[in-house]
Short mmCIF file of C-alpha atoms in Angstrom, two decimals:
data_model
loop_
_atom_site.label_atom_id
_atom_site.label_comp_id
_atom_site.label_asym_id
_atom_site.label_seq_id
_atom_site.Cartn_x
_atom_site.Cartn_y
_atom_site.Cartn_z
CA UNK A 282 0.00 0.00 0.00
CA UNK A 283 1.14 3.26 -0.62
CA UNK A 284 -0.32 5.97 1.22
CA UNK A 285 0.67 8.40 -1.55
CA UNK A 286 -1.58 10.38 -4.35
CA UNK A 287 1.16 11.19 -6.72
CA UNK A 288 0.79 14.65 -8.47
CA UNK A 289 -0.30 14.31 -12.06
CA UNK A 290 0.82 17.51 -13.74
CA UNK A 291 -1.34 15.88 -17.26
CA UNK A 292 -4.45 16.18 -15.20
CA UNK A 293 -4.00 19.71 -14.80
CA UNK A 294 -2.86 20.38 -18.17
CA UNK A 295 -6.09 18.27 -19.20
CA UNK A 296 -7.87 20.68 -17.65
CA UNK A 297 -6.32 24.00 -18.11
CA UNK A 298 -6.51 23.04 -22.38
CA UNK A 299 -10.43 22.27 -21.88
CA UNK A 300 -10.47 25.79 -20.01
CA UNK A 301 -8.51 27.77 -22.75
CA UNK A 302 -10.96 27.23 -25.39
CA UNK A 303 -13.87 28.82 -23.43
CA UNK A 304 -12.19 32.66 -22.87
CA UNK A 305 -13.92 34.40 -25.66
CA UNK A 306 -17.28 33.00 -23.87
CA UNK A 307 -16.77 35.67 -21.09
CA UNK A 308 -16.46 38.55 -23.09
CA UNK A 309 -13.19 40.17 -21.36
CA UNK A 310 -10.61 38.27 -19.83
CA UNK A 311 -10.84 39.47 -16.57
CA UNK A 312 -14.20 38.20 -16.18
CA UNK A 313 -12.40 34.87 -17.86
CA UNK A 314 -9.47 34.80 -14.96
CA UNK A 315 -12.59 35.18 -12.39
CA UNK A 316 -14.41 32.08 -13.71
CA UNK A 317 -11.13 29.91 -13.90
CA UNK A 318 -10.54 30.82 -10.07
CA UNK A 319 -14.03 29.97 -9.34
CA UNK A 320 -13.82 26.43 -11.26
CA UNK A 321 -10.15 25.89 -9.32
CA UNK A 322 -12.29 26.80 -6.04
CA UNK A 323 -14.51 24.20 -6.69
CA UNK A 324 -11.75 21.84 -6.06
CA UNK A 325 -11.30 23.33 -2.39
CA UNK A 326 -14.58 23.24 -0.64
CA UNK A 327 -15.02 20.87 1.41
CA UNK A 328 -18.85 21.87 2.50
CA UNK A 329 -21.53 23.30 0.55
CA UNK A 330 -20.82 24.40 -2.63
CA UNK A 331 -22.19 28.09 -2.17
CA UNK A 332 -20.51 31.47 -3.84
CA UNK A 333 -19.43 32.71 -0.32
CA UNK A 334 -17.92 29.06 0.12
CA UNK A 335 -15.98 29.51 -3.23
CA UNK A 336 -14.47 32.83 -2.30
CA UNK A 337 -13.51 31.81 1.10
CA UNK A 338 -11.35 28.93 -0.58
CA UNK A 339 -9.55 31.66 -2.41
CA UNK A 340 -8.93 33.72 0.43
CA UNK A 341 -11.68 36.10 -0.42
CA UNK A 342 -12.99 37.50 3.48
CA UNK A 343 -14.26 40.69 2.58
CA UNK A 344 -18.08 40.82 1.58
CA UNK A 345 -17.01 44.10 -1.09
CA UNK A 346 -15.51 41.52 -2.95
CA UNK A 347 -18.19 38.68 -3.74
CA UNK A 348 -20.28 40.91 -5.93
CA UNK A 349 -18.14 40.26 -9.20
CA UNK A 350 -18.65 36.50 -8.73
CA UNK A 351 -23.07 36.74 -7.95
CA UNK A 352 -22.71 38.56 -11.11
CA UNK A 353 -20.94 35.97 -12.95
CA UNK A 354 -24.45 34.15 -12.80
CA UNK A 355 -27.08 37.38 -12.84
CA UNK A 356 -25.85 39.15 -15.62
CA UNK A 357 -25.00 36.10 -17.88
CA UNK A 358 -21.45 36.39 -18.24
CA UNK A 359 -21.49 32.71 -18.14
CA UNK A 360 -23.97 31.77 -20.98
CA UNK A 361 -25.07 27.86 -20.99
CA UNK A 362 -26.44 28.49 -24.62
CA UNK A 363 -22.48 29.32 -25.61
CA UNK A 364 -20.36 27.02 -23.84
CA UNK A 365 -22.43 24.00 -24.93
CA UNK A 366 -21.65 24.03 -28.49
CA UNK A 367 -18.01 24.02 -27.10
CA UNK A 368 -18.62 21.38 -24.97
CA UNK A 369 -19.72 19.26 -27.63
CA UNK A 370 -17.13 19.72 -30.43
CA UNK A 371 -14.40 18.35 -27.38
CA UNK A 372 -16.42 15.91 -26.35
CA UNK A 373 -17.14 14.63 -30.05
CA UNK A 374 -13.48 14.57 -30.11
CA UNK A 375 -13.19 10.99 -28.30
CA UNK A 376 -16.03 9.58 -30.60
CA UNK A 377 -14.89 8.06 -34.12
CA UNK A 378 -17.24 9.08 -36.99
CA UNK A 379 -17.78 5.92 -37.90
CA UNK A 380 -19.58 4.94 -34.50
CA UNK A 381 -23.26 5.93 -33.60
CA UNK A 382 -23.58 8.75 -30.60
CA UNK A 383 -25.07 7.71 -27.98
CA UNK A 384 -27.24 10.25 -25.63
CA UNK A 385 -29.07 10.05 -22.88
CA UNK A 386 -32.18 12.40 -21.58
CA UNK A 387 -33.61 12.18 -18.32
CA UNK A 388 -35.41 14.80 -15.56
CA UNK A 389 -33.84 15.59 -12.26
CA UNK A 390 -34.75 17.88 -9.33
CA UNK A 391 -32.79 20.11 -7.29
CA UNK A 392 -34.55 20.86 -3.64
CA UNK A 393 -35.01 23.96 -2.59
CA UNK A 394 -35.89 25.86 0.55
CA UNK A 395 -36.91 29.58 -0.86
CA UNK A 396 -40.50 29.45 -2.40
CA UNK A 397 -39.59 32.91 -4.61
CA UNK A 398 -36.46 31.33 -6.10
CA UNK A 399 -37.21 31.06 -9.86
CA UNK A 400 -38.68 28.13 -11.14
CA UNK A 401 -39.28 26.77 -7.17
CA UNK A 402 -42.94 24.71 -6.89
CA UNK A 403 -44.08 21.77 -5.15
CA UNK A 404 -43.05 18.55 -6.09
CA UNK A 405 -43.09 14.52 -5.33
CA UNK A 406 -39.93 14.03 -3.25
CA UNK A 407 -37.85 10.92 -3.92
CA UNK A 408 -36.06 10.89 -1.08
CA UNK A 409 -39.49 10.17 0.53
CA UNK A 410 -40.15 5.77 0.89
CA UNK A 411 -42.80 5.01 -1.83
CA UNK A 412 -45.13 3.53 1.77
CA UNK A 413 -44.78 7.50 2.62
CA UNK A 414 -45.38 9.50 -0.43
CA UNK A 415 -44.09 13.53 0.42
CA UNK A 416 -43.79 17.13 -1.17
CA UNK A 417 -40.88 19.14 -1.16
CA UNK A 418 -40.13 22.51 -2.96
CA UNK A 419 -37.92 21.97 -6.03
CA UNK A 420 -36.75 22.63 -9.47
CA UNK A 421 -37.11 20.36 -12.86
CA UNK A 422 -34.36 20.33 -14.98
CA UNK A 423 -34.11 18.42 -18.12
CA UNK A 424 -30.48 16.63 -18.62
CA UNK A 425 -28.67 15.32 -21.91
CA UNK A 426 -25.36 14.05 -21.51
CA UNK A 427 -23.37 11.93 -24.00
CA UNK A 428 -21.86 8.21 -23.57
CA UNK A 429 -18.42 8.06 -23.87
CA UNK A 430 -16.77 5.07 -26.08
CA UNK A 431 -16.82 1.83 -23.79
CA UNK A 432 -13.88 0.09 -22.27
CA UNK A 433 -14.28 -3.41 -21.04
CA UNK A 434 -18.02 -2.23 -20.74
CA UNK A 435 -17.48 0.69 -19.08
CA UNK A 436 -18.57 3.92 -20.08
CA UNK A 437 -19.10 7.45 -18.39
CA UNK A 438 -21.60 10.11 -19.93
CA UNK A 439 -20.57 13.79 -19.97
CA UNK A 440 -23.40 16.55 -19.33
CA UNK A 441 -24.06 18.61 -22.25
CA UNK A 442 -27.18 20.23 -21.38
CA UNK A 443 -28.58 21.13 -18.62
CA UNK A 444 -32.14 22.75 -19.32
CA UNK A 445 -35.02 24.10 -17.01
CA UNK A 446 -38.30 22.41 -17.40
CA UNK A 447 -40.32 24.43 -14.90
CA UNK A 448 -43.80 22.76 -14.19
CA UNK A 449 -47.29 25.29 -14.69
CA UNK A 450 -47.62 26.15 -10.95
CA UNK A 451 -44.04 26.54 -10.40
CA UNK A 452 -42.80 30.47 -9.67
CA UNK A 453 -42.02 32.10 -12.39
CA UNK A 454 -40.48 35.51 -13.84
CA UNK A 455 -38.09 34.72 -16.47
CA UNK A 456 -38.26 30.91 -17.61
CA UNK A 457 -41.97 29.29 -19.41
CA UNK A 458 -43.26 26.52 -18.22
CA UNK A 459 -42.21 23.34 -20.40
CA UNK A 460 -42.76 19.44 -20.10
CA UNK A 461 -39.95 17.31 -19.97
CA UNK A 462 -40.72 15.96 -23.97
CA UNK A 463 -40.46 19.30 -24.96
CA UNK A 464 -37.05 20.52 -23.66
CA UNK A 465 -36.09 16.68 -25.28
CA UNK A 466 -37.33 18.11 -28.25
CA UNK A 467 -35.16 21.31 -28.63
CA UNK A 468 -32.16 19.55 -27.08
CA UNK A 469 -32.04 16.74 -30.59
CA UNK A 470 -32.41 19.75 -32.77
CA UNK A 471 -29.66 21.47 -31.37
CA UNK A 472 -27.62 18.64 -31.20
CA UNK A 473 -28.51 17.97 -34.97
CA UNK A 474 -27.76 21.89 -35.88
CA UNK A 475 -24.64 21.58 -34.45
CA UNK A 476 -23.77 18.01 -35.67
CA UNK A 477 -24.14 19.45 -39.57
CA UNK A 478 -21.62 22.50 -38.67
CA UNK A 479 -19.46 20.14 -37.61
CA UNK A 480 -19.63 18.01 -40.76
CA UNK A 481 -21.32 15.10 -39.11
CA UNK A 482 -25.11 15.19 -40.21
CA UNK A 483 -24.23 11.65 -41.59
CA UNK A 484 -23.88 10.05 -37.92
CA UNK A 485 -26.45 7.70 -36.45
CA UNK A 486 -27.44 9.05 -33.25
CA UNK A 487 -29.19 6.96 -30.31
CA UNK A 488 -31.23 8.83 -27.51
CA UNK A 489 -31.68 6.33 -24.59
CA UNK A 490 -34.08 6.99 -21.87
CA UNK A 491 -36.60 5.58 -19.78
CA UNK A 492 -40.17 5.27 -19.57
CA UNK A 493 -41.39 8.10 -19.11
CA UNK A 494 -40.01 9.36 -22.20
CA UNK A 495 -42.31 6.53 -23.93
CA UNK A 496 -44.66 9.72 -25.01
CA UNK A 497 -46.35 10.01 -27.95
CA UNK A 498 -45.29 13.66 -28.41
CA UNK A 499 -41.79 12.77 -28.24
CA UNK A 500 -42.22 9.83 -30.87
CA UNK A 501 -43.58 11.95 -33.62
CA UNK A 502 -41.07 14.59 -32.91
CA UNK A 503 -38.00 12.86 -33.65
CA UNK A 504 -35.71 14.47 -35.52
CA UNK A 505 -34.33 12.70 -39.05
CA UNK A 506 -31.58 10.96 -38.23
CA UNK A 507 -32.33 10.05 -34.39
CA UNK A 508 -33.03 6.81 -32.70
CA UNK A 509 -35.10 6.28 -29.58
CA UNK A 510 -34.61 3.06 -27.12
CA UNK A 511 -37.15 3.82 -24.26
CA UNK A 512 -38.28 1.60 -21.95
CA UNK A 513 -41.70 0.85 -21.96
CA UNK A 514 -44.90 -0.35 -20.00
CA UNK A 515 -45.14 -4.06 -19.35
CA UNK A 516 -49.09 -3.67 -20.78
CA UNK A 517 -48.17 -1.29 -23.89
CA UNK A 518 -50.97 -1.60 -26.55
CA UNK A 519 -49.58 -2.65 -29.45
CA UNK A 520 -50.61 -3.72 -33.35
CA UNK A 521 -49.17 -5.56 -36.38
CA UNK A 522 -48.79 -3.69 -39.61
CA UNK A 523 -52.07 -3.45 -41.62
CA UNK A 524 -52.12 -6.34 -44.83
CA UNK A 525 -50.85 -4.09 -47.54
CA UNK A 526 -53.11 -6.44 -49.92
CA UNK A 527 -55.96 -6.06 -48.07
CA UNK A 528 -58.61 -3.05 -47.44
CA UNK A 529 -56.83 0.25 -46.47
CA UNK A 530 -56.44 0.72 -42.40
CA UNK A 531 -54.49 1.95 -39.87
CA UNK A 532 -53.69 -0.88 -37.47
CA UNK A 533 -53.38 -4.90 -37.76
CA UNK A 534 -54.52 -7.55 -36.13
CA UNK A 535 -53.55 -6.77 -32.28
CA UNK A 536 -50.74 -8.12 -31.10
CA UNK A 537 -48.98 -9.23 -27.57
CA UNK A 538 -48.49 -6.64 -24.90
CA UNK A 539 -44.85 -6.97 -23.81
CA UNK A 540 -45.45 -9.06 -20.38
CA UNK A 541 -47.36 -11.42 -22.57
CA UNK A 542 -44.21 -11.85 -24.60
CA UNK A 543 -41.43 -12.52 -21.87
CA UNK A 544 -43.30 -16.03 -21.22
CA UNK A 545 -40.50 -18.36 -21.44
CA UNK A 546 -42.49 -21.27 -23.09
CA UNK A 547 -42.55 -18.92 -26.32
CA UNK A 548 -40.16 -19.99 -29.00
CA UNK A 549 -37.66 -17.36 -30.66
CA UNK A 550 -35.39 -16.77 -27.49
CA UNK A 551 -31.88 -15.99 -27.99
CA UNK A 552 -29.17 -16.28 -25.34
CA UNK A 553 -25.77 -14.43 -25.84
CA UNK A 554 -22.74 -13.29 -23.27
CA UNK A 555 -21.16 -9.51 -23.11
CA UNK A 556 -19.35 -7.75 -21.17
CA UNK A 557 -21.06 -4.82 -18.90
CA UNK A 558 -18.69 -3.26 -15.99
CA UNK A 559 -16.02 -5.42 -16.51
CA UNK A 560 -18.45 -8.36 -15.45
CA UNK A 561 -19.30 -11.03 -18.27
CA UNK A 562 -23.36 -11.71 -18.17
CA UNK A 563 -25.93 -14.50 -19.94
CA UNK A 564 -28.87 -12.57 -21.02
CA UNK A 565 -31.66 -13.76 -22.90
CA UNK A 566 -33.90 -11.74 -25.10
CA UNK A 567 -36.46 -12.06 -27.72
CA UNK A 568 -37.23 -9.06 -30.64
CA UNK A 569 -40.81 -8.98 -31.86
CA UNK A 570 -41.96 -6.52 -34.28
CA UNK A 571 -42.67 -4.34 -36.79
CA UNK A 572 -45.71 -3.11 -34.54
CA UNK A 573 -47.41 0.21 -34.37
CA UNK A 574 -48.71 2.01 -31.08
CA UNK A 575 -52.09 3.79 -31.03
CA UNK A 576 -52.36 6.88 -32.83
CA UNK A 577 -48.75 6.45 -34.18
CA UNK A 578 -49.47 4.14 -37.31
CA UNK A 579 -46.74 6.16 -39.17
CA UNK A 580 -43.79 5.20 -37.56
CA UNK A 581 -43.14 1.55 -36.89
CA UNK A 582 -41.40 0.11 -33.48
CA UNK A 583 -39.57 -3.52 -32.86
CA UNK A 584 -39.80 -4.36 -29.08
CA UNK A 585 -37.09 -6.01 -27.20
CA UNK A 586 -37.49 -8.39 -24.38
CA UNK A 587 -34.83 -9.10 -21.89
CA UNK A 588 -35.68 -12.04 -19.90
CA UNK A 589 -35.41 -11.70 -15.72
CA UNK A 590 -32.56 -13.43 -14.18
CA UNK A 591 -31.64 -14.52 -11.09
CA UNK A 592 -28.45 -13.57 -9.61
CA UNK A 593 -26.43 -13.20 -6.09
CA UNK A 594 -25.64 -9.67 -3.88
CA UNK A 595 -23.87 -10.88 -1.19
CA UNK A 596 -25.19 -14.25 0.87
CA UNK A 597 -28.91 -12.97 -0.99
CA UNK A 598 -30.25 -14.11 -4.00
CA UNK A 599 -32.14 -11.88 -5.74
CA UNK A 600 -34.71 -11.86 -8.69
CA UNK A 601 -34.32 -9.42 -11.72
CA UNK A 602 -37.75 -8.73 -13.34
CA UNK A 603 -37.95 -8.77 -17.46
CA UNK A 604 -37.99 -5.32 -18.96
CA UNK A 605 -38.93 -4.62 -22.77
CA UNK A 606 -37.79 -1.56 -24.60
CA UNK A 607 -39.41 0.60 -27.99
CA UNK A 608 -36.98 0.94 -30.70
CA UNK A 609 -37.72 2.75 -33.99
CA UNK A 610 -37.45 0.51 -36.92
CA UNK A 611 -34.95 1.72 -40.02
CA UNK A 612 -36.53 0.80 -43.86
CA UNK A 613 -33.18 -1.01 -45.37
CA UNK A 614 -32.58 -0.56 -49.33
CA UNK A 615 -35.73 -3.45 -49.84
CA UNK A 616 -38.19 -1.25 -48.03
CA UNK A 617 -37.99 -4.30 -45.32
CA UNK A 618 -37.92 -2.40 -41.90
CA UNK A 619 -35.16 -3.68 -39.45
CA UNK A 620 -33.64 -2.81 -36.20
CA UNK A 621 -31.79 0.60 -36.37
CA UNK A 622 -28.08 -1.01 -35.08
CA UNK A 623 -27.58 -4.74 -34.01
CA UNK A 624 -30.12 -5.42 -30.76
CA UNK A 625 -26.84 -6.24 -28.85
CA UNK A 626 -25.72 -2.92 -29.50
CA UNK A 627 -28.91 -2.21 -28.22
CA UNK A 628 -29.19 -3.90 -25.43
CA UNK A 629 -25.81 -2.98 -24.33
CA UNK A 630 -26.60 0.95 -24.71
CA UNK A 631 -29.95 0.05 -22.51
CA UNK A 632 -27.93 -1.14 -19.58
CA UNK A 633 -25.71 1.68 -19.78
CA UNK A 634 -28.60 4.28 -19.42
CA UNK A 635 -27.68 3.98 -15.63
CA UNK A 636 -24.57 6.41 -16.18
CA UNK A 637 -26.92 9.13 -16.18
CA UNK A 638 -28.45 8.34 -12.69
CA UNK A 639 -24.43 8.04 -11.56
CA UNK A 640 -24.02 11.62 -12.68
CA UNK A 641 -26.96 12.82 -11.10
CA UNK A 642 -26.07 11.32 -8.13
CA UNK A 643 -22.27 12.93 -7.92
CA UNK A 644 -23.65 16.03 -9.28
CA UNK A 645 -25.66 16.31 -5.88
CA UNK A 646 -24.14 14.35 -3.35
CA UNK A 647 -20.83 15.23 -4.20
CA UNK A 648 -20.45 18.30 -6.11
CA UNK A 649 -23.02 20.58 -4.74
CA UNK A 650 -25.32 20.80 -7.84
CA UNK A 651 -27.95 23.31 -6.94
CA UNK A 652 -26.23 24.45 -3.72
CA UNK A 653 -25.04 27.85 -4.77
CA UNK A 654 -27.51 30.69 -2.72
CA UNK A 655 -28.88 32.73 -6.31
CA UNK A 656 -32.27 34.64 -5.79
CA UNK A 657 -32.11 36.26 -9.41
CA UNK A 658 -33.97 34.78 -11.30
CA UNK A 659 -30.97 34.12 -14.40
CA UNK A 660 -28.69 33.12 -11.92
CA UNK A 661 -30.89 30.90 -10.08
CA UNK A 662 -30.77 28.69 -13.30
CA UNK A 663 -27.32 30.17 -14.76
CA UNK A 664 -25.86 28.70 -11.30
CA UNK A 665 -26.97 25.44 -11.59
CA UNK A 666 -25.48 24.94 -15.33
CA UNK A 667 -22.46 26.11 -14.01
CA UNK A 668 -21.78 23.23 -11.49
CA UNK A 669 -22.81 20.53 -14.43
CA UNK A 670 -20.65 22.13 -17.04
CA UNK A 671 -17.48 22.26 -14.44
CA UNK A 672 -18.43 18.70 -13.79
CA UNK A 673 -18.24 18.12 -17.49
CA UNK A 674 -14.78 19.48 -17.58
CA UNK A 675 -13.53 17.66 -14.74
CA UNK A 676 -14.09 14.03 -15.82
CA UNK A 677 -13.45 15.30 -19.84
CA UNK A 678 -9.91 15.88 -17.99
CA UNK A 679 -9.78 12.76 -16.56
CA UNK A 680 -11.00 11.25 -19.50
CA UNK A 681 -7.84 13.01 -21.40
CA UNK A 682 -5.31 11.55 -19.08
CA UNK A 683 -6.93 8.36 -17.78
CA UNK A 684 -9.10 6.90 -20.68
CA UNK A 685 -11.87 4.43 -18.76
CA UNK A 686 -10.44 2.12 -16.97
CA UNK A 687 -6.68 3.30 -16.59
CA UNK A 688 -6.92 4.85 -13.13
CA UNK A 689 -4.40 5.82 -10.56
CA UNK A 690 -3.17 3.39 -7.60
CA UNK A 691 -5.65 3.73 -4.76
CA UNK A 692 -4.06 5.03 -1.66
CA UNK A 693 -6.06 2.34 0.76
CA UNK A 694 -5.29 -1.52 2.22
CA UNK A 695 -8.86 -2.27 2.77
CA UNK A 696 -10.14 -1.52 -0.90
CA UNK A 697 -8.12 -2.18 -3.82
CA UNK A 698 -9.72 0.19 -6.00
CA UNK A 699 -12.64 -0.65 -9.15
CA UNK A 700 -12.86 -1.31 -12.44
CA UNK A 701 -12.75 2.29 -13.65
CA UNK A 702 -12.03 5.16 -12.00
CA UNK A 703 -14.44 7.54 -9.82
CA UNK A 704 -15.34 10.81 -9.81
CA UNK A 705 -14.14 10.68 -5.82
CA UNK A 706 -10.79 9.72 -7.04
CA UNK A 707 -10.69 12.41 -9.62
CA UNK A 708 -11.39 14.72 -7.71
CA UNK A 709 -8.70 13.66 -4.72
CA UNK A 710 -6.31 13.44 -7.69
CA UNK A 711 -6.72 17.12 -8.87
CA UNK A 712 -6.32 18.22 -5.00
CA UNK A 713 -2.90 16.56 -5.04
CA UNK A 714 -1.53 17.71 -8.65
CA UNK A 715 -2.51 21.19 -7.11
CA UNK A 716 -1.58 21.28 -3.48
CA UNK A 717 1.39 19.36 -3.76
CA UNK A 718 2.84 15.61 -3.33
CA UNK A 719 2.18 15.01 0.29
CA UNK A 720 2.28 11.91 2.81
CA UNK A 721 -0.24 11.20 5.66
CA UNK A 722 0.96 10.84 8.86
CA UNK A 723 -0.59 7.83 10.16
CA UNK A 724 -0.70 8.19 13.97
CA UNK A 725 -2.68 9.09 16.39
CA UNK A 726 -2.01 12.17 18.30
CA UNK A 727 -2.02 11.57 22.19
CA UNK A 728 -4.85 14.13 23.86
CA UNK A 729 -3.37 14.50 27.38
CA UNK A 730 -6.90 14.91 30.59
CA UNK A 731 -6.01 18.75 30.90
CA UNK A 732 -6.65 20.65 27.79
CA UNK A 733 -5.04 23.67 28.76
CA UNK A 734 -1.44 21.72 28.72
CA UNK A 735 -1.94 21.03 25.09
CA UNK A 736 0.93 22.07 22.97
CA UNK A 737 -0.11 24.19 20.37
CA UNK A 738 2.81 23.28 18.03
CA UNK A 739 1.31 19.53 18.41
CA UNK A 740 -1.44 20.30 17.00
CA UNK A 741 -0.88 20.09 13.08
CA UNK A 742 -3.84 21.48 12.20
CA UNK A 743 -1.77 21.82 8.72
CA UNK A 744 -1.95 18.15 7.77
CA UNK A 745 -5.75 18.40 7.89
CA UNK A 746 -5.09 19.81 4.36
CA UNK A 747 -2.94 17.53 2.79
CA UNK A 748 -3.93 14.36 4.44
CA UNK A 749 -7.38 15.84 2.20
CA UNK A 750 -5.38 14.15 -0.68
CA UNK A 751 -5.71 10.92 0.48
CA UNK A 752 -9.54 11.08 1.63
#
C-alpha cells in the first residue's frame, strides 16, 4: 500500500486546455481569470458548494468583494447556450465518426428551501419511501449528456445540457413553463444543428431513456436521423402492420403486450454473453416486431425483451424482473424495416442508461449541484449549469489523461480500487496535482486529561489539508 496520491501535472494540463478554449465565452478576460478561479475553487470546498464558500477557498474575506462573482451568474457572463456548443465539439473529439452517438435524456430535481427562487414549486420528493409518499419545494431540470466510447463495458456520460423544465404552478419571472418531452425536443435539434456544422449530419445518433419518455409527443417529434430506445410499459398496446393487400387501415390484427411476450415457453429466445462493468453476463432476449402504437401508425417500433434473471448480492439471491424496450425501426434498401443497429448494440446501450443516474447522483451528493444561494432569477438557473458544465470538464480531464479504466493506484489496504475510476478519485487526484505531493501521517495524536497543557505546536492542524489528498 502506498499511502501516496502522486501529483499528475497531465491532469492539470487536461484541464487548463479544456479551459482555454472557453475565454472568448466571457467577453473580457478578466471576467475569464474570475471564472477559472471559481472552477479551481470548486476543487477546495469541502462543504456546501455556495458562492461565499468559493471565495472563502480563495482567500476572499471581505463581503465588497463577492459581488463580481453573484454577477458571474445574474448578468450572464457565463452563458449555458455558448459554452455548450463548445462542450460538444471536445467531447465529439473521443467519438470516431464511424460509431453511432449515444445520448441520454432524463429529468432531475434540485430541492429547494426559498419558495420565490425562480422556477421553485411543489413537487413529489424521492427521497421520501414510496409507503410514505411527500412534497418538497424543487426545481425540474431536463439533462442530456453523452456516452463516452466503452472500455471493457465501461462507459461514463458527460453533461451537455442542462435545461429548465419548470412545471405550470411553479414560480415564475423569467423561464416558461415546459414538459420534460419538450425541452427533449429542442435539445435533438440542437444537437442535430450543431452536428451538420461540424460536418457530421451523416452520424447515427441513439437517444436512450426511460419510460417516461415513452410519449407520444416525443415519438412523432424525432428528428431525421435520431433513434429512440425507451423503456416501456409491461401492458403497452400494441398492433401488427395493416395487410398491404388487403382493405386500407391503420392498425393490424392486435398483437402481444410486452409481459405477454417474456413467457419463457414462447419460441424465438436468444441467449448471448457480453461484457457490462467489466463483469461477463448471460442474457436472454427475444425481438418482436414491426408493430405500431395507437395513434402512431406512421412510424413503426420492434420491441425487445430481456428475460429476468436470477443472480447473487452478497449471501442474498435476488430476482431481476424482465424489462422490454421501444426501438424505432430503419426501412433497409428493400423497403424491409429492421432494427436501427444490431439489438446487442442495443441492449448494451440500454444497460448503460444507468450512467446518467451516476451523474446525477455525484452532481448532488458530491459536487453541490444546486447548492449555490442565487435569488435572481438568471442566476438561479445560470448557477446550476455552471456546477454541471465544471463537472463536465472535470471528468473530460480525466478522460484526457486516464481513458476508462486506466486509473491511478488507490491510496487504501482495505479496498483495492474498481474497475474504472471515480469521480471521488478524480477529484482527490486534482487536489494533489494542485496542493502538492504530500504523505499522511498515520498516527494518532495523544490528547493528554487537561486541555489547557496542550501544545499548540502539536497540534498540526496543517496536515488536515494535505492528508485531504488521500480522503
Amino acid at each position: 500500500m502506498n499511502p501516496i496520491i502522486a501529483q499528475n501535472h497531465d491532469l492539470l494540463t487536461a484541464l487548463f486546455s479544456l479551459l482555454h478554449a472557453y475565454s472568448a465565452t466571457f467577453g473580457q478576460y478578466r471576467v475569464f481569470e474570475r471564472a477559472c478561479s471559481l472552477v479551481l475553487a470548486e476543487l477546495f470546498v469541502f462543504g456546501r458548494h455556495t458562492i461565499t464558500r468559493l471565495a472563502l477557498a480563495q482567500g476572499i474575506t471581505q463581503a465588497s468583494l463577492l459581488s463580481p462573482f453573484y454577477r458571474l451568474f445574474s448578468q450572464k457572463r457565463f452563458c449555458e447556450e455558448e459554452v455548450a456548443p463548445i462542450l460538444l465539439e471536445q467531447t465529439l473529439a473521443h467519438i470516431p465518426s464511424d460509431t453511432p452517438i449515444v445520448i441520454a435524456c432524463d429529468g432531475t430535481q434540485t430541492p429547494r428551501t426559498g419558495k420565490h427562487i425562480e422556477g421553485v414549486g411543489w413537487g413529489r420528493n424521492p427521497r421520501n419511501p414510496a409507503f410514505m409518499v411527500g412534497i418538497h419545494l424543487t426545481q425540474r431540470w431536463l439533462h442530456m449528456g453523452m456516452l463516452l466510447p466503452p472500455d471493457n463495458g465501461f462507459t461514463r456520460l458527460i453533461p451537455l445540457r442542462f435545461l429548465p423544465a419548470f412545471t405550470e404552478k411553479s414560480k415564475r419571472q423569467v423561464y416558461e413553463a415546459r414538459k420534460e418531452w419538450e425541452v427533449t425536443v429542442e435539445c435533438l435539434h440542437w444537437l442535430h444543428t450543431q452536428l451538420v456544422q461540424l460536418g457530421r449530419e451523416s452520424q447515427q445518433v441513439l437517444l436512450v431513456a426511460d419510460g417516461a419518455f415513452d410519449t407520444l409527443n416525443l415519438w412523432k417529434n424525432l428528428p431525421n436521423g435520431v433513434n429512440l430506445l425507451v423503456r416501456t410499459a409491461k401492458n403497452r398496446v400494441l398492433y401488427h402492420l395493416p395487410d398491404p393487400n388487403g382493405r386500407k387501415k391503420k392498425y393490424g390484427e392486435r398483437a402481444k403486450t410486452p409481459q405477454q411476450m417474456w413467457d419463457k415457453t414462447l419460441p424465438d429466445w436468444v441467449s448471448t454473453e457480453m461484457t457490462i462493468r467489466g463483469k461477463s453476463r448471460q442474457l436472454r432476449y427475444r425481438v418482436e416486431g414491426p408493430v405500431i402504437r395507437e395513434r402512431m401508425a406512421d412510424k413503426p417500433l420492434f420491441v425487445i425483451v430481456i428475460g429476468g434473471e436470477r443472480y447473487t448480492k452478497g449471501t442474498t439471491t435476488k430476482h431481476r424482473e424482465p424489462v422490454a424496450y421501444l426501438v424505432n425501426a430503419v426501412q433497409d434498401e428493400t423497403g424491409a424495416w429492421i432494427l436501427p443497429m444490431t439489438v446487442e448494440s442495443l441492449i448494451f446501450w440500454a444497460w448503460q442508461r444507468w450512467e446518467i443516474e451516476v451523474c446525477h447522483r455525484e452532481l448532488k451528493t458530491t459536487f453541490g449541484l444546486g447548492d449555490k444561494q442565487c435569488w435572481h432569477p438568471e442566476a438561479a438557473v445560470a448557477s446550476v449549469q455552471w456546477s454541471a458544465w465544471v463537472y463536465a470538464l472535470m471528468v473530460l480531464a480525466g478522460y484526457q489523461t486516464w481513458g476508462l479504466c486506466d486509473a491511478p493506484e488507490v491510496p487504501t489496504g482495505w479496498w483495492r480500487g474498481g474497475g474504472r475510476w471515480s469521480f471521488n478519485t478524480l477529484w482527490q487526484s486534482f487536489r494533489a496535482a494542485l496542493w502538492g505531493k504530500y504523505q499522511f501521517r498515520p498516527h494518532r495524536l495523544r490528547i493528554p486529561r487537561d486541555l489547557t497543557k496542550f501544545p499548540p505546536d502539536k497540534v498540526g492542524l496543517n496536515n488536515s489539508a494535505y492528508s485531504a489528498t488521500n480522503g
